[in-house]
């Protein structure tokens, strides 16, 4: 409920601070007094577009602030606050909107800055402003179904259906996505398979190219290499001496022995002998390795041809696959292999999803059937309830019917709803095509009245819903609105005294002019002031004793009715 409203510098409102009680709140005032300005301020608070024209005569900012009391069981609203990191504050919400002279605005909830979009989401949970044009909702199938669901109390069935609906549609989307991917993969399968086979047959190794290039160079120069190795080995292995041919290591050994013989006389000879021995050992090792290399080096035209053919294959593959290394070819091969293997996995996963879809489809059908049965059972009772309320507002022959037909599944179920009406009780037609303005107002009021009982409704503002009706009909409509006040906070902006006499709190919107400035004000009327205001509504600008007496009678009668209902 709206507990308090504060307005500063908004159009014709200089300053306003006012508290509101629970139940039915009546707001009256002469045409042009500023009731629409008050609604505009509330609409601004709840997210409507701001502009500089809203700024009053003062150069200051325009500020509209409302304090709302929200029931603890409103889990939806609590979830909205938690999702946006805002404090619950024991069910008290303070919403503030500030508009500067340039027309730009800022919004706050419990002193935390919020985006305008968040206010738009929050607003329907706080106040429902029902204008005289809102009867268009009667043609909204979603609104019609929502009312039926609230009346039927099928929230658990609807939530269960929606869970199955979301899951089934998620599976369908995944099934189609994999199907499209497989279709694309199959179109490329033969091409990719041929490429993979070509790379697989090449038996690729990461360092293959470097090793082959080194071997190719060696084989291409094998004869020269062989000649040089043999010459080097021969030079070290045979040296002409006075005694014939001998090896260099033998000469070093002989030289070392001679130096050992004189080491007792020449101390340096021992060191020189040791160094010669080291040279001999190193030379023996060199000759051994040289012999091994020489024996391993072959002059093979056949092997050279094999290596060059292998290199040619690798070079052609690198060009074909736009790679600059064998490692790149290996990566392409592995990617193709994974893609082709993944196709088999995707095919298997799609088959699994198909089976899940069959199971979920059966669950969805069952959930839709149970939801439809609950709606059909409630439709008759709701039709009777609306019919009785409409008849109570002086349409004694009225008939109202809610029809349900099977339809394509949506998030709201597998039913199509229709509201039919006839003021004469014959030839029922779609409510939007057969009801006059006054009849539409009465039907809409009946619907809202039922929603007040069965739905967790926010505070509701009726902006002249009684337009087009008068007399006893207005009195009956006022009684319905008053009855709604037992379940929720209701504001009724009205020009009809029969409606204004309902409820226990009455506020008057007035306009005054001082020093050439016109301002709008709102205040709560005392019992005596309320009598005079209703008398004015009955008789016009000139109050008569009869109008005052009539006003007193209306108020006394309605207060007695309120006490009886309590």
XYZ file of C-alpha atoms in Angstrom:
566
model
C 0.000 0.000 0.000
C 0.994 3.631 -0.516
C 1.615 5.021 2.968
C 2.983 8.460 2.127
C 3.371 10.707 -0.901
C 5.675 13.728 -1.070
C 5.758 16.074 -4.078
C 7.956 19.148 -4.573
C 7.813 21.622 -7.489
C 5.769 19.388 -9.848
C 3.674 21.405 -12.348
C 1.102 23.210 -10.150
C 2.064 21.449 -6.915
C 4.526 23.523 -4.894
C 4.779 21.270 -1.878
C 2.778 18.249 -0.797
C 3.238 15.776 2.061
C 0.336 13.475 2.722
C -0.282 10.116 4.402
C -2.798 7.539 3.194
C -4.589 4.834 5.233
C -5.500 1.277 4.277
C -8.791 0.366 2.639
C -10.815 2.591 0.328
C -9.508 6.134 -0.222
C -11.840 8.593 -2.001
C -10.371 11.489 -4.005
C -12.631 14.203 -5.386
C -12.306 17.703 -6.770
C -13.774 19.949 -9.374
C -12.807 19.479 -13.006
C -9.380 21.036 -13.553
C -8.513 21.095 -9.858
C -5.426 18.939 -10.408
C -6.455 15.311 -9.969
C -4.707 14.423 -13.214
C -1.601 16.272 -11.969
C -1.604 14.054 -8.885
C -1.800 10.949 -11.070
C 0.971 12.355 -13.245
C 3.211 12.708 -10.219
C 2.524 9.075 -9.276
C 3.199 7.951 -12.851
C 6.508 9.849 -12.823
C 7.417 8.141 -9.566
C 6.773 4.765 -11.136
C 8.838 5.197 -14.282
C 7.024 7.360 -16.829
C 9.066 9.649 -19.094
C 10.280 12.909 -17.573
C 10.728 16.275 -19.264
C 11.371 19.880 -18.308
C 7.666 20.815 -18.570
C 7.085 18.964 -15.299
C 9.173 21.483 -13.368
C 7.058 23.949 -11.442
C 7.527 27.699 -11.203
C 10.486 27.296 -8.868
C 13.918 26.923 -10.421
C 14.623 23.967 -8.157
C 14.481 20.277 -9.042
C 11.178 18.445 -9.106
C 11.093 15.670 -6.469
C 8.407 12.992 -6.071
C 8.783 10.431 -3.276
C 6.505 7.628 -2.178
C 6.717 5.251 0.759
C 5.163 1.838 0.197
C 4.401 -0.968 2.606
C 4.840 -4.367 0.964
C 3.630 -7.682 2.475
C 6.328 -10.107 3.591
C 4.845 -12.874 1.452
C 5.482 -10.937 -1.770
C 8.367 -13.178 -2.862
C 8.395 -11.737 -6.388
C 9.105 -8.216 -5.163
C 11.597 -9.482 -2.613
C 13.380 -11.390 -5.380
C 13.525 -8.240 -7.550
C 15.261 -6.350 -4.768
C 17.691 -9.165 -3.988
C 18.604 -9.554 -7.671
C 19.516 -5.861 -7.734
C 21.426 -5.919 -4.412
C 18.876 -3.805 -2.528
C 17.777 -4.030 1.080
C 14.313 -5.357 1.913
C 14.086 -2.952 4.891
C 11.289 -4.854 6.651
C 8.867 -4.500 3.763
C 9.149 -0.711 3.457
C 10.084 0.684 0.037
C 10.902 4.338 -0.479
C 10.879 5.275 -4.145
C 12.165 8.717 -5.192
C 12.378 10.418 -8.593
C 14.288 13.664 -9.112
C 13.945 15.737 -12.301
C 16.309 18.664 -12.908
C 15.391 21.803 -14.903
C 16.958 20.328 -18.071
C 14.467 17.435 -17.992
C 16.982 14.761 -16.990
C 15.996 12.557 -14.079
C 17.416 10.191 -11.479
C 15.628 7.429 -9.589
C 16.256 5.842 -6.194
C 14.800 2.876 -4.304
C 15.593 2.809 -0.578
C 18.237 5.481 -1.352
C 19.997 3.227 -3.875
C 20.241 4.687 -7.409
C 18.403 2.558 -9.999
C 17.849 2.576 -13.742
C 14.495 3.763 -15.093
C 13.945 0.292 -16.525
C 14.012 -1.148 -13.004
C 11.296 1.288 -11.916
C 9.151 0.109 -14.828
C 9.532 -3.488 -13.619
C 8.888 -2.512 -9.999
C 5.837 -0.290 -10.650
C 3.237 -3.019 -11.385
C 4.067 -4.615 -8.017
C 3.269 -1.358 -6.170
C 0.367 0.449 -7.870
C -2.143 -0.435 -10.574
C -3.560 2.790 -12.083
C -6.858 1.894 -13.717
C -8.029 4.712 -15.973
C -11.357 4.932 -17.759
C -9.566 3.761 -20.922
C -8.107 0.635 -19.335
C -11.134 -1.409 -20.305
C -9.035 -2.242 -23.359
C -7.558 -4.934 -21.111
C -10.768 -6.847 -21.661
C -9.509 -7.672 -25.164
C -6.095 -8.789 -23.875
C -6.078 -12.616 -23.881
C -3.108 -12.728 -21.513
C -5.001 -10.589 -18.969
C -8.072 -12.777 -19.362
C -6.091 -15.975 -18.802
C -4.221 -14.455 -15.862
C -7.500 -13.604 -14.132
C -8.792 -17.142 -14.668
C -5.576 -18.641 -13.292
C -5.684 -16.450 -10.189
C -9.289 -17.427 -9.575
C -8.545 -21.121 -10.159
C -5.568 -21.040 -7.778
C -3.585 -23.114 -10.261
C -0.224 -21.402 -9.681
C 1.576 -24.665 -8.919
C 0.095 -26.345 -11.995
C 1.026 -23.356 -14.183
C 4.579 -23.203 -12.778
C 4.982 -26.947 -13.348
C 3.686 -26.634 -16.907
C 6.064 -23.746 -17.622
C 9.033 -25.742 -16.341
C 8.201 -28.575 -18.755
C 7.503 -26.069 -21.536
C 10.896 -24.370 -21.099
C 12.737 -27.677 -20.861
C 10.991 -29.106 -23.927
C 11.717 -25.983 -25.989
C 15.349 -25.962 -24.826
C 15.651 -29.576 -25.998
C 14.032 -28.713 -29.338
C 16.453 -25.848 -29.893
C 19.432 -28.049 -29.019
C 18.136 -30.841 -31.273
C 17.783 -28.410 -34.186
C 21.187 -26.826 -33.512
C 22.953 -30.188 -33.571
C 20.948 -31.193 -36.645
C 22.082 -28.108 -38.558
C 25.672 -28.662 -37.460
C 25.502 -32.302 -38.575
C 23.973 -31.325 -41.904
C 26.821 -28.920 -42.498
C 29.350 -31.509 -41.331
C 27.957 -34.172 -43.627
C 28.209 -31.812 -46.573
C 31.908 -31.376 -45.808
C 32.527 -34.905 -44.576
C 33.885 -36.461 -47.795
C 36.154 -33.522 -48.448
C 37.505 -33.506 -44.893
C 37.841 -37.300 -44.868
C 39.951 -37.215 -48.048
C 42.172 -34.517 -46.554
C 42.542 -36.494 -43.339
C 43.399 -39.694 -45.237
C 46.057 -37.820 -47.193
C 47.670 -36.494 -44.021
C 47.342 -39.803 -42.192
C 49.008 -41.700 -45.068
C 51.954 -39.280 -44.887
C 52.829 -40.667 -41.419
C 53.892 -37.245 -40.198
C 56.456 -36.651 -37.441
C 57.190 -33.254 -35.894
C 60.952 -33.119 -36.802
C 60.595 -35.072 -40.022
C 61.359 -32.162 -42.359
C 64.547 -30.997 -40.601
C 65.966 -34.511 -40.420
C 65.201 -35.235 -44.077
C 66.699 -31.968 -45.271
C 69.912 -32.751 -43.341
C 70.044 -36.284 -44.737
C 69.376 -35.028 -48.278
C 72.321 -32.656 -48.090
C 74.566 -35.479 -46.864
C 73.430 -37.931 -49.541
C 73.747 -35.329 -52.297
C 77.442 -34.825 -51.329
C 78.167 -38.416 -50.282
C 81.081 -39.057 -52.708
C 82.986 -35.952 -51.692
C 82.318 -36.699 -48.017
C 83.548 -40.276 -48.446
C 86.725 -39.138 -50.212
C 87.580 -36.586 -47.547
C 86.942 -39.032 -44.708
C 89.155 -41.686 -46.297
C 91.974 -39.202 -46.937
C 91.857 -37.952 -43.372
C 91.862 -41.484 -42.005
C 94.744 -42.497 -44.230
C 96.802 -39.434 -43.309
C 96.501 -40.171 -39.628
C 96.868 -43.889 -39.998
C 100.100 -44.018 -42.122
C 103.151 -41.759 -42.173
C 106.425 -42.360 -44.094
C 109.399 -42.809 -41.768
C 112.969 -44.100 -42.057
C 111.787 -47.587 -41.160
C 108.890 -47.489 -43.678
C 105.213 -46.593 -42.980
C 104.025 -46.052 -39.484
C 101.016 -44.373 -37.775
C 100.994 -40.966 -36.172
C 99.992 -42.414 -32.771
C 103.015 -44.796 -32.966
C 105.321 -41.879 -33.621
C 103.870 -40.023 -30.636
C 104.316 -43.089 -28.435
C 107.951 -43.429 -29.575
C 108.643 -39.736 -28.929
C 107.124 -39.980 -25.477
C 109.323 -43.001 -24.622
C 112.510 -41.094 -25.590
C 111.544 -38.171 -23.420
C 110.890 -40.516 -20.473
C 114.506 -41.771 -20.784
C 115.935 -38.293 -20.198
C 113.396 -37.115 -17.641
C 115.927 -37.847 -14.878
C 118.318 -35.358 -16.442
C 115.860 -32.851 -17.918
C 112.915 -32.194 -15.580
C 110.834 -30.572 -18.368
C 111.009 -33.783 -20.409
C 108.570 -35.545 -18.051
C 105.885 -32.901 -18.620
C 106.434 -32.967 -22.347
C 106.160 -36.759 -22.368
C 102.855 -36.565 -20.500
C 101.444 -34.063 -22.975
C 102.479 -36.234 -25.914
C 100.739 -39.212 -24.315
C 97.546 -37.159 -23.959
C 97.743 -36.179 -27.608
C 98.227 -39.818 -28.593
C 95.161 -40.927 -26.635
C 93.016 -38.132 -28.117
C 94.266 -38.940 -31.602
C 93.436 -42.639 -31.136
C 89.887 -41.603 -30.229
C 89.618 -39.273 -33.236
C 90.857 -41.997 -35.595
C 88.310 -44.433 -34.142
C 85.406 -42.015 -34.620
C 86.627 -41.048 -38.043
C 86.667 -44.704 -39.033
C 83.160 -45.176 -37.692
C 81.796 -42.158 -39.580
C 83.539 -43.310 -42.707
C 82.082 -46.792 -42.483
C 78.561 -45.381 -41.837
C 78.683 -43.038 -44.778
C 77.217 -44.656 -47.832
C 76.931 -43.498 -51.385
C 73.333 -44.606 -52.156
C 71.446 -43.204 -55.111
C 68.387 -45.200 -54.057
C 68.272 -43.658 -50.571
C 68.797 -40.174 -52.007
C 65.808 -40.688 -54.286
C 63.674 -41.868 -51.347
C 64.592 -38.819 -49.268
C 63.933 -36.389 -52.099
C 60.560 -37.995 -52.804
C 59.647 -37.722 -49.105
C 60.683 -34.073 -49.058
C 58.655 -33.399 -52.175
C 55.608 -34.961 -50.505
C 56.008 -32.817 -47.387
C 56.502 -29.621 -49.405
C 53.384 -30.332 -51.487
C 51.315 -31.028 -48.336
C 52.514 -27.800 -46.740
C 51.449 -25.851 -49.838
C 48.105 -27.662 -50.075
C 47.237 -27.052 -46.395
C 48.815 -23.563 -46.156
C 51.289 -24.617 -43.457
C 54.893 -23.564 -42.972
C 55.970 -26.591 -40.944
C 55.266 -30.273 -40.399
C 53.964 -29.332 -36.937
C 51.280 -27.252 -38.683
C 50.329 -30.272 -40.808
C 50.080 -32.401 -37.664
C 47.749 -29.776 -36.096
C 45.516 -29.794 -39.201
C 45.432 -33.587 -39.176
C 44.450 -33.713 -35.512
C 41.768 -31.046 -36.043
C 40.232 -32.957 -38.949
C 40.315 -36.157 -36.945
C 38.602 -34.472 -33.995
C 35.972 -32.917 -36.271
C 35.123 -36.236 -37.902
C 35.092 -38.016 -34.535
C 32.921 -35.213 -33.080
C 30.390 -35.816 -35.824
C 29.808 -39.308 -34.526
C 29.515 -37.957 -30.961
C 27.047 -35.253 -32.089
C 24.956 -37.834 -33.918
C 24.806 -39.912 -30.739
C 23.945 -36.848 -28.612
C 21.170 -35.850 -31.016
C 19.710 -39.315 -30.729
C 19.785 -39.018 -26.920
C 18.090 -35.602 -27.074
C 15.405 -37.079 -29.337
C 14.617 -39.657 -26.660
C 14.570 -36.944 -23.955
C 12.183 -34.908 -26.105
C 9.756 -37.820 -26.296
C 9.757 -38.161 -22.496
C 9.466 -34.403 -21.935
C 6.717 -34.090 -24.558
C 4.646 -36.653 -22.674
C 5.238 -34.775 -19.399
C 4.307 -31.487 -21.073
C 1.092 -32.986 -22.461
C 0.180 -34.288 -19.026
C 0.924 -30.928 -17.362
C -1.103 -29.090 -20.033
C -4.029 -31.476 -19.550
C -4.088 -31.017 -15.759
C -3.840 -27.218 -16.152
C -6.687 -27.210 -18.689
C -8.871 -29.310 -16.407
C -8.292 -26.893 -13.503
C -9.120 -23.929 -15.741
C -12.272 -25.535 -17.121
C -13.472 -26.338 -13.612
C -12.832 -22.730 -12.518
C -14.195 -21.088 -15.691
C -17.817 -21.872 -14.812
C -17.467 -20.568 -11.268
C -15.672 -17.403 -12.413
C -18.280 -16.782 -15.103
C -21.021 -16.988 -12.452
C -19.120 -14.698 -10.075
C -18.595 -12.028 -12.755
C -22.173 -12.373 -13.964
C -23.541 -11.888 -10.436
C -21.377 -8.819 -9.856
C -22.394 -7.269 -13.174
C -26.061 -8.032 -12.461
C -25.712 -6.336 -9.080
C -24.801 -3.151 -10.956
C -28.276 -2.953 -12.545
C -27.829 -5.262 -15.490
C -30.286 -7.908 -14.206
C -30.411 -9.944 -17.402
C -26.669 -9.912 -18.103
C -24.893 -13.133 -18.969
C -21.156 -13.701 -18.904
C -19.297 -16.760 -20.126
C -15.670 -17.810 -20.211
C -14.812 -20.260 -22.968
C -11.717 -22.434 -23.315
C -10.572 -24.085 -26.520
C -7.459 -26.189 -27.242
C -4.707 -24.185 -28.901
C -1.052 -24.346 -29.803
C 1.105 -24.563 -26.709
C 2.566 -21.329 -25.359
C 4.122 -20.419 -22.027
C 0.570 -19.847 -20.728
C -0.626 -23.355 -21.560
C -2.448 -25.141 -24.353
C -5.727 -23.212 -24.045
C -7.296 -20.273 -25.823
C -9.602 -18.197 -23.624
C -12.519 -16.001 -24.637
C -14.817 -13.753 -22.580
C -18.381 -13.436 -23.911
C -21.077 -11.055 -22.703
C -24.677 -10.101 -23.328
C -26.608 -7.468 -21.425
C -29.907 -9.116 -22.406
C -28.878 -12.678 -21.697
C -29.159 -13.717 -25.339
C -26.692 -14.060 -28.208
C -23.481 -13.786 -26.204
C -20.618 -12.271 -28.175
C -16.986 -11.367 -27.531
C -17.026 -8.823 -24.716
C -15.092 -6.224 -26.713
C -17.703 -6.243 -29.482
C -20.981 -6.115 -27.608
C -20.558 -3.942 -24.511
C -21.158 -0.194 -24.263
C -18.850 2.127 -22.357
C -20.889 1.911 -19.163
C -21.186 -1.855 -19.467
C -17.445 -2.186 -20.074
C -16.747 -0.150 -16.917
C -18.973 -2.451 -14.874
C -17.422 -5.603 -16.339
C -13.898 -4.310 -15.736
C -14.770 -3.358 -12.177
C -16.148 -6.849 -11.599
C -12.937 -8.395 -12.892
C -10.736 -6.175 -10.732
C -12.927 -6.901 -7.730
C -12.389 -10.635 -8.150
C -8.653 -10.161 -8.685
C -8.494 -8.233 -5.418
C -9.728 -11.352 -3.620
C -7.679 -14.000 -5.362
C -4.472 -12.260 -6.505
C -1.741 -10.546 -4.511
C -2.689 -7.159 -5.915
C -0.798 -3.891 -5.411
C -2.565 -0.690 -4.411
C -5.158 0.143 -7.061
C -6.197 3.552 -8.322
C -9.533 3.841 -10.143
C -9.459 7.002 -12.224
C -13.119 7.797 -12.929
C -14.063 4.201 -13.724
C -17.635 5.327 -13.075
C -17.630 7.475 -16.226
C -20.781 6.797 -18.205
C -22.879 5.666 -15.253
C -24.942 7.494 -12.657
C -27.591 7.151 -10.036
C -28.160 3.763 -8.494
C -25.673 2.141 -10.863
C -22.961 4.441 -9.530
C -24.016 3.511 -5.996
C -23.674 -0.190 -6.793
C -20.267 0.366 -8.412
C -19.212 2.293 -5.335
C -20.239 -0.653 -3.170
C -18.100 -3.006 -5.259
C -15.102 -0.671 -4.958
C -15.732 -0.353 -1.213
C -15.816 -4.147 -0.909
C -12.423 -4.311 -2.658
C -11.055 -2.081 0.083
C -11.442 -4.984 2.525
C -8.691 -6.887 0.691
C -6.363 -4.136 -0.473
C -5.749 -0.399 -0.611
C -7.978 1.228 -3.236
C -7.998 4.847 -4.431
C -11.171 5.976 -6.195
C -11.027 9.278 -8.103
C -14.632 10.102 -8.801
C -17.181 12.816 -9.684
C -20.135 10.826 -8.372
C -21.411 11.489 -4.845
C -22.734 7.907 -4.545
C -19.152 6.629 -4.920
C -17.597 9.450 -2.880
C -19.758 8.517 0.107
C -18.115 5.092 0.258
C -15.031 4.286 2.319
C -13.712 5.965 5.424
C -11.052 8.373 4.070
C -11.870 11.236 1.735
C -9.334 13.621 0.132
C -10.101 16.794 -1.781
C -7.976 18.170 -4.599
C -8.376 21.921 -5.017
C -6.799 24.772 -6.923
C -6.091 28.214 -5.464
C -4.707 31.420 -6.954
C -2.527 33.763 -4.885
C -0.661 36.788 -6.260
C -1.326 35.572 -9.770
C 0.063 32.074 -9.089
C -2.181 29.028 -9.320
C -1.323 25.955 -7.251
C -3.013 22.615 -6.614
C -3.414 21.159 -3.145
C -4.805 17.978 -1.596
C -6.007 17.476 1.956
C -7.920 14.909 3.969
C -11.440 16.054 4.817
C -12.923 15.996 8.263
C -16.350 14.464 8.720
C -18.028 17.887 8.443
C -15.945 18.890 5.393
C -16.808 15.593 3.777
C -20.507 16.258 4.154
C -20.105 19.636 2.473
C -18.017 18.210 -0.392
C -20.564 15.472 -1.155
C -23.355 18.065 -0.922
C -21.468 20.163 -3.496
C -21.219 17.136 -5.756
C -24.972 16.610 -5.399
C -26.147 20.194 -5.958
C -23.333 22.003 -7.744
C -21.840 25.359 -6.792
C -24.887 26.459 -4.727
C -25.311 24.316 -1.641
C -28.853 23.617 -0.518
C -30.140 22.249 2.729
C -31.590 19.311 0.832
C -28.183 18.513 -0.682
C -26.545 18.665 2.764
C -29.211 16.406 4.239
C -28.833 14.004 1.332
C -25.071 13.968 1.808
C -25.437 13.237 5.528
C -27.856 10.430 4.727
C -25.513 8.899 2.134
C -22.575 8.977 4.522
C -24.564 7.575 7.466
C -25.928 4.756 5.301
C -22.518 3.859 3.912
C -20.788 3.999 7.292
C -23.430 1.632 8.641
C -22.780 -0.738 5.715
C -19.045 -0.632 6.384
C -19.569 -1.535 10.058
C -21.793 -4.448 9.049
C -19.137 -5.767 6.627
C -16.490 -5.516 9.347
